[in-house]
Structures are given as C-alpha cells and as structure tokens.
C-alpha cells in the first residue's frame, strides 16, 4: 500500500501557441503496483489519441564504438538520422570538444541555404510547375527543421558528456520479468551539481511531489506502467526547461540587486520567515501540488505555493504577474517540443495506445516494468537536467540561426 501512495502528480507545462494542447497528470491506485492515469479532458504529453502517437519513427540511439569489431555502446537513446545529424554524431563520439565549431559551421550553411531559398524567384503560375516548386521548397524546409532539431539534440548530449554524466539507455523489458530495469549507475550528485542552489531547492520539491515519502527510499522496487513513467519523464523535461528559464532571470536580477524584495537584509528576512526546510513532507502538504496549476489557462498564483517548501526562487516566481508566468511556462519552439517527444520515445519505446469509445485510454496492453524508487529518482533528475540543457541550447542555436518565433 505504501508503494501505491508513493507517487504524486505533476502536469506538463504549456507549449507555444499553435501546438495542440498536451498535459500530464499522474495518479496512484491499486495495492501492489504504481500507475499514472491521464486526467479526463487533457491529452497527455507522451501520446496522441490513436494507436501511433509519433508517426512511423523507430526506436533509435546515438552510439559510440572504437572499432568495427567491438560492440557499439549507446551514449544517448536517440539516433540522429539526417546527414548533418549523422555527421555530428561521429564528431560527438570521436572528438566531442570539436562539436561546437562543427555546429556553428552547419548553422552557417543552413542560414545560407535559407537565404538562397528566400531569394529564389517563384516560377510563373503554370499549373503543375508551381505545385512542384512549392512541394520542393516544403521538403527542403522540413529537412532544415529536422537538421535543426538534431543539432540541438547533439549539443544537449555533449553537455551531458562534458559533465561526465551518462544518459539512461533505452529501457526495455528484461528477459527475466522479475528483474528490475534500472541497472544504470547512480549519478544523482553529479546531476544536482549542474543546477544552482536555488534551482536545487525547487528540484527537491518536484521530486517530493512525485515520490512522496518514498523520496529517501532507495531500495524498494515496484512494478510501474512504462507509459506513465514516460509521461513523468517528459513532464520533468518540461519542468527543467521552465526552471532554467526562470532561474536564469533570477540569477541576473540577483547579481544586479533588482530582486522584488530589494536589499540583502530583506532577502535574509525572507529566508528566516520560511518554513523549516528540514521538516519532512506530510501527505496533506503533497496532496495539493503546485504543478497542475501551471498548465491551466485560469492560473491561480495562490495554488503555486501550496504543497511545497518555500524557497527564494519560488518566492521570486510568485512575484510574476499572470502574463509573465504564462510566457515562462511555454515551450518556445516546435523544434524543442519535438526533441522532447523523440527523446522520450527513444528512451521508452512507442506506446501502443487505444482510445475507448468513452474517450478513455485502454490500458490492457500497457507494459509494467519493475524499477526502484532510486532509479525513478535518477530518471527524474536526468529529465530535469535535459530540459535545463535544452533551454540553453535553444537560445544558443537561435542566436546563430533564428527560428524561435515567440
């Protein structure tokens, strides 16, 4: 029964206008297993209605090998398939320190191609010619978009390589159904060091909201829906993206001494007025998590502070007006959101989803995997860090090849 009450429910953040709405909600039920159910009225992040949520993409992985005779070792779940992506994969494996220079070169070429496409004169309307011309232009634009996504993914992976953190490999059911899937090395401390102290406080809250009293339980193992873990992972990537975005602004204002509470004395007073950070969570505090309110159009800032420990960064976010907060919880580009989708599918596989006539998800074919709570914590920390890196990479690439529209 303790395992069934261990997880709590984050919802996803918002996507930029023009995306279809996707949100995640986790819930617990049953006695001997953990599962996560999408809330009626919301489409989930890691699925679309129907049997093939991600089209015809296969499970893929970036791989490294020192020779053709040795077995290849995955360094990331997603294999880059475009010519540019494959080129960057080879550099990432053999000379990762040269990747930024290679990326700059590829972005410069993409910019040149885009400008040439704009300057090309469209042929006079003559039936099939104009249709063929526009179709070719569309195909080239899609190729550039795919290359742009894979450039960003390669840069995110490089950040993990530089931090000496190995990404979790693609998760599959072991030959022995009673075995757990999380045999990857624990790297929690390395992952936490990649975030500011203020962001780490928010990350601890996020973990506590999901794992509840199991947060410090590293040995217990429970069967959990693979699809639902994928939803948690994707939601945590989006949370990490949001967290890095607001923390970046927070750190800037802190260095300029323009924080809403003003002087250092006021900051100390706020810290002293906060609840004891060492006080353990109770079920009553976790039962009202702040994350669901972020994806709601009718955002209530009062709900943001419920159910989690106070922190300077949380107080800072609470000072945002509604419009500012909505902007900060939005994924800025379609490319970033596609990266999250593809990476999650590569990690967990493509789920087979059937929507019943009543509009609910038929979970009869849902696969259960055994994972420890320590392994689940490791996955969530990786996801948050992936989202944080994605924010950095998106800004870097956009400064050299403008594609973010909002």
XYZ file of C-alpha atoms in Angstrom:
406
model
C 0.000 0.000 0.000
C 2.943 2.285 0.631
C 4.103 1.812 -2.940
C 0.678 2.735 -4.232
C 0.794 6.061 -2.430
C 4.356 6.947 -3.301
C 3.928 8.951 -6.476
C 2.306 12.320 -6.836
C 1.137 14.147 -9.902
C 2.908 16.809 -11.944
C 1.240 18.195 -15.030
C 3.179 19.375 -18.009
C 3.938 22.954 -18.792
C 2.475 24.762 -21.749
C 3.589 24.687 -25.344
C 3.835 27.704 -27.582
C 0.651 28.885 -29.328
C -0.059 26.751 -32.368
C 0.705 23.437 -30.668
C -2.022 21.013 -29.779
C -2.641 21.071 -26.044
C -0.888 18.322 -24.106
C -0.758 17.868 -20.371
C 0.170 15.113 -17.976
C -1.437 14.014 -14.758
C -0.210 11.207 -12.578
C -2.381 9.383 -10.131
C -1.949 6.361 -7.893
C -4.217 3.424 -7.478
C -4.097 -0.268 -6.780
C -2.290 -2.015 -3.997
C 0.769 -3.690 -5.481
C 1.610 -1.528 -8.467
C 2.048 2.080 -9.388
C 0.376 3.609 -12.398
C -0.187 7.061 -13.783
C -3.505 7.982 -15.335
C -4.157 10.905 -17.650
C -6.861 13.190 -16.384
C -10.048 13.162 -18.483
C -10.242 16.304 -20.551
C -6.476 16.544 -21.089
C -4.420 14.877 -23.803
C -1.173 13.503 -22.408
C 2.257 14.728 -23.372
C 3.805 11.458 -24.424
C 0.900 10.278 -26.558
C -1.671 11.391 -29.052
C -5.076 9.884 -29.472
C -4.821 6.774 -31.610
C -2.511 3.790 -31.894
C 0.583 5.505 -33.316
C 1.203 8.723 -31.436
C 4.545 9.550 -33.022
C 4.086 8.524 -36.649
C 6.460 5.984 -38.138
C 9.620 6.712 -36.192
C 11.501 3.710 -34.920
C 13.305 3.346 -31.625
C 16.771 4.752 -32.138
C 20.043 5.511 -30.353
C 23.224 7.546 -30.719
C 26.065 5.058 -30.498
C 29.815 5.119 -29.971
C 32.285 2.441 -30.998
C 36.063 2.371 -31.064
C 36.297 -0.257 -33.810
C 34.065 -2.300 -36.066
C 34.886 -5.443 -34.126
C 33.677 -4.070 -30.819
C 30.045 -3.896 -29.831
C 28.676 -0.384 -30.077
C 27.836 1.386 -26.858
C 24.904 3.811 -26.733
C 25.670 7.264 -25.402
C 22.095 8.520 -25.924
C 18.824 6.798 -26.817
C 18.144 8.800 -29.983
C 19.977 8.136 -33.241
C 20.361 11.184 -35.431
C 19.239 10.317 -38.953
C 19.767 13.389 -41.131
C 23.139 13.784 -42.901
C 24.012 16.678 -40.584
C 22.887 14.685 -37.549
C 24.983 11.682 -38.507
C 27.999 13.904 -39.123
C 27.620 15.487 -35.682
C 27.153 12.042 -34.099
C 30.540 10.955 -35.433
C 32.188 14.089 -34.071
C 30.410 13.664 -30.741
C 31.855 10.176 -30.438
C 35.384 10.800 -31.705
C 36.120 14.468 -30.906
C 33.349 15.905 -28.688
C 35.349 19.080 -27.995
C 35.062 19.971 -31.700
C 31.277 19.741 -31.747
C 30.561 23.477 -31.110
C 32.746 24.502 -34.061
C 31.087 21.898 -36.280
C 27.652 23.096 -35.161
C 28.498 26.720 -35.961
C 29.616 25.661 -39.423
C 26.419 23.713 -40.047
C 24.228 26.560 -38.794
C 26.017 28.976 -41.096
C 25.327 26.647 -44.018
C 21.659 26.317 -43.025
C 21.378 30.101 -42.882
C 22.932 30.378 -46.350
C 20.525 27.781 -47.731
C 17.539 29.526 -46.182
C 18.539 32.903 -47.608
C 19.091 31.377 -51.039
C 15.640 29.795 -50.851
C 14.058 33.147 -49.997
C 15.825 34.948 -52.840
C 14.885 32.350 -55.424
C 12.153 33.620 -57.694
C 8.971 31.605 -57.779
C 8.102 30.482 -61.317
C 5.100 31.947 -63.072
C 1.839 30.157 -62.256
C 1.515 27.369 -64.801
C -0.312 24.517 -63.179
C 1.954 21.656 -62.175
C 5.185 23.702 -62.212
C 4.156 25.946 -59.344
C 2.846 22.967 -57.344
C 6.119 21.081 -57.850
C 8.170 24.158 -56.924
C 6.273 24.669 -53.684
C 6.487 20.988 -52.831
C 10.267 21.003 -53.265
C 10.517 24.125 -51.084
C 8.413 22.417 -48.413
C 10.616 19.317 -48.442
C 13.766 21.436 -48.087
C 12.218 23.397 -45.200
C 11.356 20.129 -43.420
C 14.910 18.886 -43.935
C 16.290 22.074 -42.398
C 13.900 21.748 -39.471
C 14.988 18.150 -38.842
C 18.648 19.165 -39.050
C 17.974 21.983 -36.606
C 16.375 19.573 -34.132
C 19.281 17.138 -34.372
C 21.860 19.892 -33.997
C 20.200 20.886 -30.724
C 19.974 17.272 -29.559
C 23.680 16.735 -30.252
C 24.524 19.827 -28.210
C 22.375 18.616 -25.306
C 24.127 15.229 -25.362
C 27.502 16.968 -25.456
C 26.620 18.846 -22.275
C 25.997 15.512 -20.538
C 29.307 14.194 -21.889
C 31.147 17.267 -20.594
C 29.524 16.812 -17.181
C 30.645 13.154 -17.160
C 27.029 12.024 -16.816
C 25.845 9.063 -18.863
C 22.304 9.235 -20.198
C 19.986 6.373 -19.300
C 19.903 3.917 -22.243
C 16.715 2.815 -23.968
C 14.550 0.985 -21.431
C 13.224 -2.440 -22.393
C 11.698 -5.357 -20.566
C 14.465 -7.692 -19.288
C 14.451 -11.376 -20.204
C 13.581 -12.163 -16.605
C 10.270 -10.377 -15.895
C 11.088 -10.334 -12.181
C 14.259 -8.291 -12.776
C 14.321 -4.522 -12.430
C 15.263 -2.315 -15.346
C 17.329 0.298 -13.520
C 20.859 -1.091 -13.642
C 22.379 2.229 -14.643
C 24.882 3.821 -12.227
C 23.563 6.363 -9.703
C 24.669 9.864 -10.659
C 22.330 11.972 -8.566
C 25.062 14.136 -7.054
C 26.584 14.932 -10.440
C 23.177 15.892 -11.803
C 22.328 18.100 -8.833
C 25.650 19.958 -9.131
C 24.614 21.120 -12.609
C 21.949 23.404 -11.101
C 22.111 26.481 -8.920
C 21.379 26.110 -5.181
C 18.057 27.914 -5.641
C 17.070 25.636 -8.516
C 18.055 22.579 -6.456
C 15.517 23.584 -3.813
C 12.804 23.609 -6.465
C 14.014 20.268 -7.847
C 13.769 18.702 -4.387
C 10.186 19.937 -4.176
C 9.456 18.440 -7.598
C 10.884 15.079 -6.539
C 8.942 15.125 -3.270
C 5.696 15.905 -5.070
C 6.181 12.872 -7.317
C 7.750 10.355 -4.939
C 6.167 11.487 -1.686
C 7.504 9.619 1.326
C 9.442 7.300 -0.985
C 11.877 10.106 -1.807
C 14.562 8.707 0.511
C 13.635 5.049 -0.089
C 16.320 3.766 -2.459
C 15.795 0.021 -2.083
C 12.093 -0.591 -2.664
C 11.083 -1.873 -6.110
C 7.621 -1.596 -7.628
C 6.001 -2.509 -10.957
C 5.086 0.725 -12.745
C 3.434 1.439 -16.074
C 6.105 2.118 -18.688
C 3.827 4.573 -20.470
C 3.226 6.537 -17.279
C 6.922 6.696 -16.429
C 7.402 8.143 -19.902
C 4.808 10.782 -19.106
C 6.597 11.637 -15.848
C 9.910 11.863 -17.702
C 8.547 14.164 -20.416
C 6.800 16.358 -17.840
C 10.039 16.635 -15.883
C 11.970 17.649 -19.015
C 9.488 20.481 -19.492
C 9.783 21.393 -15.815
C 13.569 21.577 -16.169
C 13.175 23.827 -19.218
C 10.928 26.172 -17.227
C 13.158 26.039 -14.155
C 16.314 27.010 -16.039
C 14.424 29.818 -17.759
C 13.236 31.439 -14.528
C 16.487 30.697 -12.668
C 18.467 32.448 -15.390
C 16.382 35.582 -14.902
C 16.552 35.198 -11.109
C 20.351 34.967 -11.093
C 20.616 38.031 -13.346
C 18.370 40.138 -11.128
C 20.148 38.838 -8.037
C 23.536 39.935 -9.411
C 22.088 43.344 -10.301
C 20.346 43.604 -6.909
C 16.971 44.230 -8.556
C 15.031 41.373 -6.966
C 11.451 42.234 -5.907
C 12.355 42.202 -2.208
C 15.226 44.618 -2.704
C 18.103 44.629 -0.227
C 20.156 41.764 1.191
C 18.552 42.418 4.577
C 15.116 41.787 3.104
C 16.411 38.592 1.486
C 17.712 37.374 4.848
C 14.386 38.224 6.442
C 12.558 36.179 3.802
C 14.844 33.209 4.440
C 14.230 33.414 8.174
C 10.473 33.610 7.637
C 10.440 30.458 5.501
C 9.313 27.110 6.917
C 11.986 24.781 8.187
C 13.497 23.176 5.060
C 14.400 20.064 7.033
C 10.823 19.395 8.078
C 9.561 16.270 6.285
C 6.614 16.452 3.936
C 3.266 15.108 5.009
C 0.588 13.626 2.794
C -1.637 16.635 3.418
C 1.001 19.015 2.063
C 1.699 16.934 -1.041
C -1.969 16.457 -1.839
C -2.154 19.982 -3.298
C 0.826 20.167 -5.678
C 1.606 23.392 -7.451
C 2.422 21.907 -10.844
C -1.145 21.277 -12.100
C -1.991 24.978 -11.933
C 0.803 25.825 -14.383
C -0.933 24.157 -17.326
C -4.303 25.637 -16.531
C -5.415 28.670 -18.558
C -7.021 30.051 -15.393
C -3.774 30.142 -13.443
C -4.109 30.934 -9.762
C -0.852 32.042 -8.204
C -2.162 31.105 -4.802
C -2.126 27.467 -5.846
C 1.541 27.726 -6.801
C 2.686 27.995 -3.225
C 0.586 25.152 -1.847
C 2.008 21.751 -1.066
C 5.724 22.524 -1.349
C 8.515 24.061 0.653
C 9.255 27.739 0.313
C 12.432 28.946 -1.371
C 13.851 32.169 -2.730
C 13.299 31.077 -6.307
C 9.719 30.073 -5.541
C 9.105 33.456 -3.922
C 10.580 35.088 -6.996
C 8.238 33.158 -9.322
C 5.332 34.105 -7.097
C 6.108 37.760 -7.819
C 5.360 37.274 -11.546
C 2.106 38.574 -12.935
C -0.109 36.060 -14.745
C 1.003 37.047 -18.244
C 4.687 36.773 -17.373
C 4.207 33.396 -15.743
C 2.254 32.047 -18.728
C 5.082 33.159 -21.005
C 7.707 31.453 -18.868
C 5.885 28.118 -18.722
C 5.665 27.971 -22.523
C 7.970 25.854 -24.662
C 9.153 28.446 -27.154
C 9.668 26.414 -30.321
C 8.172 23.445 -32.121
C 11.688 22.092 -32.538
C 12.261 21.935 -28.774
C 8.974 20.173 -28.219
C 9.710 17.661 -30.985
C 13.077 16.933 -29.365
C 11.294 16.109 -26.102
C 8.886 13.803 -27.935
C 11.559 11.974 -29.900
C 13.910 11.587 -26.941
C 11.127 10.222 -24.727
C 10.006 7.760 -27.387
C 13.583 6.625 -27.989
C 14.024 6.049 -24.245
C 10.752 4.256 -23.521
C 9.647 2.981 -26.938
C 6.480 3.803 -28.827
C 3.452 3.031 -26.678
C 0.524 1.172 -28.168
C -2.433 3.296 -27.205
C -6.086 2.594 -27.838
C -8.783 5.145 -27.084
C -12.062 3.594 -25.983
C -15.432 4.853 -27.308
C -15.840 6.614 -23.953
C -12.705 8.675 -24.642
C -10.551 6.957 -22.025
C -7.289 5.091 -22.570
C -7.419 1.310 -22.738
C -4.540 0.238 -20.504
C -4.943 -3.501 -21.099
C -1.810 -3.569 -23.290
C 0.184 -1.255 -21.063
C 3.562 -2.740 -20.131
C 4.642 -2.864 -16.497
C 8.329 -2.647 -15.629
C 9.995 -3.120 -12.280
C 12.022 -0.142 -11.151
C 13.385 1.005 -7.810
C 12.494 4.358 -6.373
C 16.184 5.260 -6.565
C 16.053 4.501 -10.292
C 12.924 6.602 -10.696
C 14.617 9.477 -8.873
C 17.605 9.154 -11.217
C 15.306 9.302 -14.263
C 13.544 12.428 -12.997
C 16.819 14.206 -12.214
C 18.116 13.380 -15.684
C 14.906 14.642 -17.273
C 15.065 17.958 -15.397
C 18.702 18.389 -16.428
C 17.843 17.522 -20.037
C 15.207 20.275 -20.037
C 17.669 22.728 -18.490
C 20.267 21.950 -21.165
C 17.606 22.196 -23.870
C 16.796 25.755 -22.806
C 20.484 26.716 -23.010
C 20.969 25.032 -26.367
C 17.819 26.503 -27.885
C 18.994 30.018 -27.056
C 22.494 29.346 -28.377
C 21.273 27.973 -31.690
C 18.647 30.701 -32.091
C 21.354 33.364 -31.711
C 23.067 31.937 -34.803
C 20.100 30.703 -36.808
C 16.896 32.471 -35.798
C 13.966 30.082 -35.535
C 12.197 30.911 -32.248
C 9.126 32.903 -33.189
C 7.754 33.976 -29.783
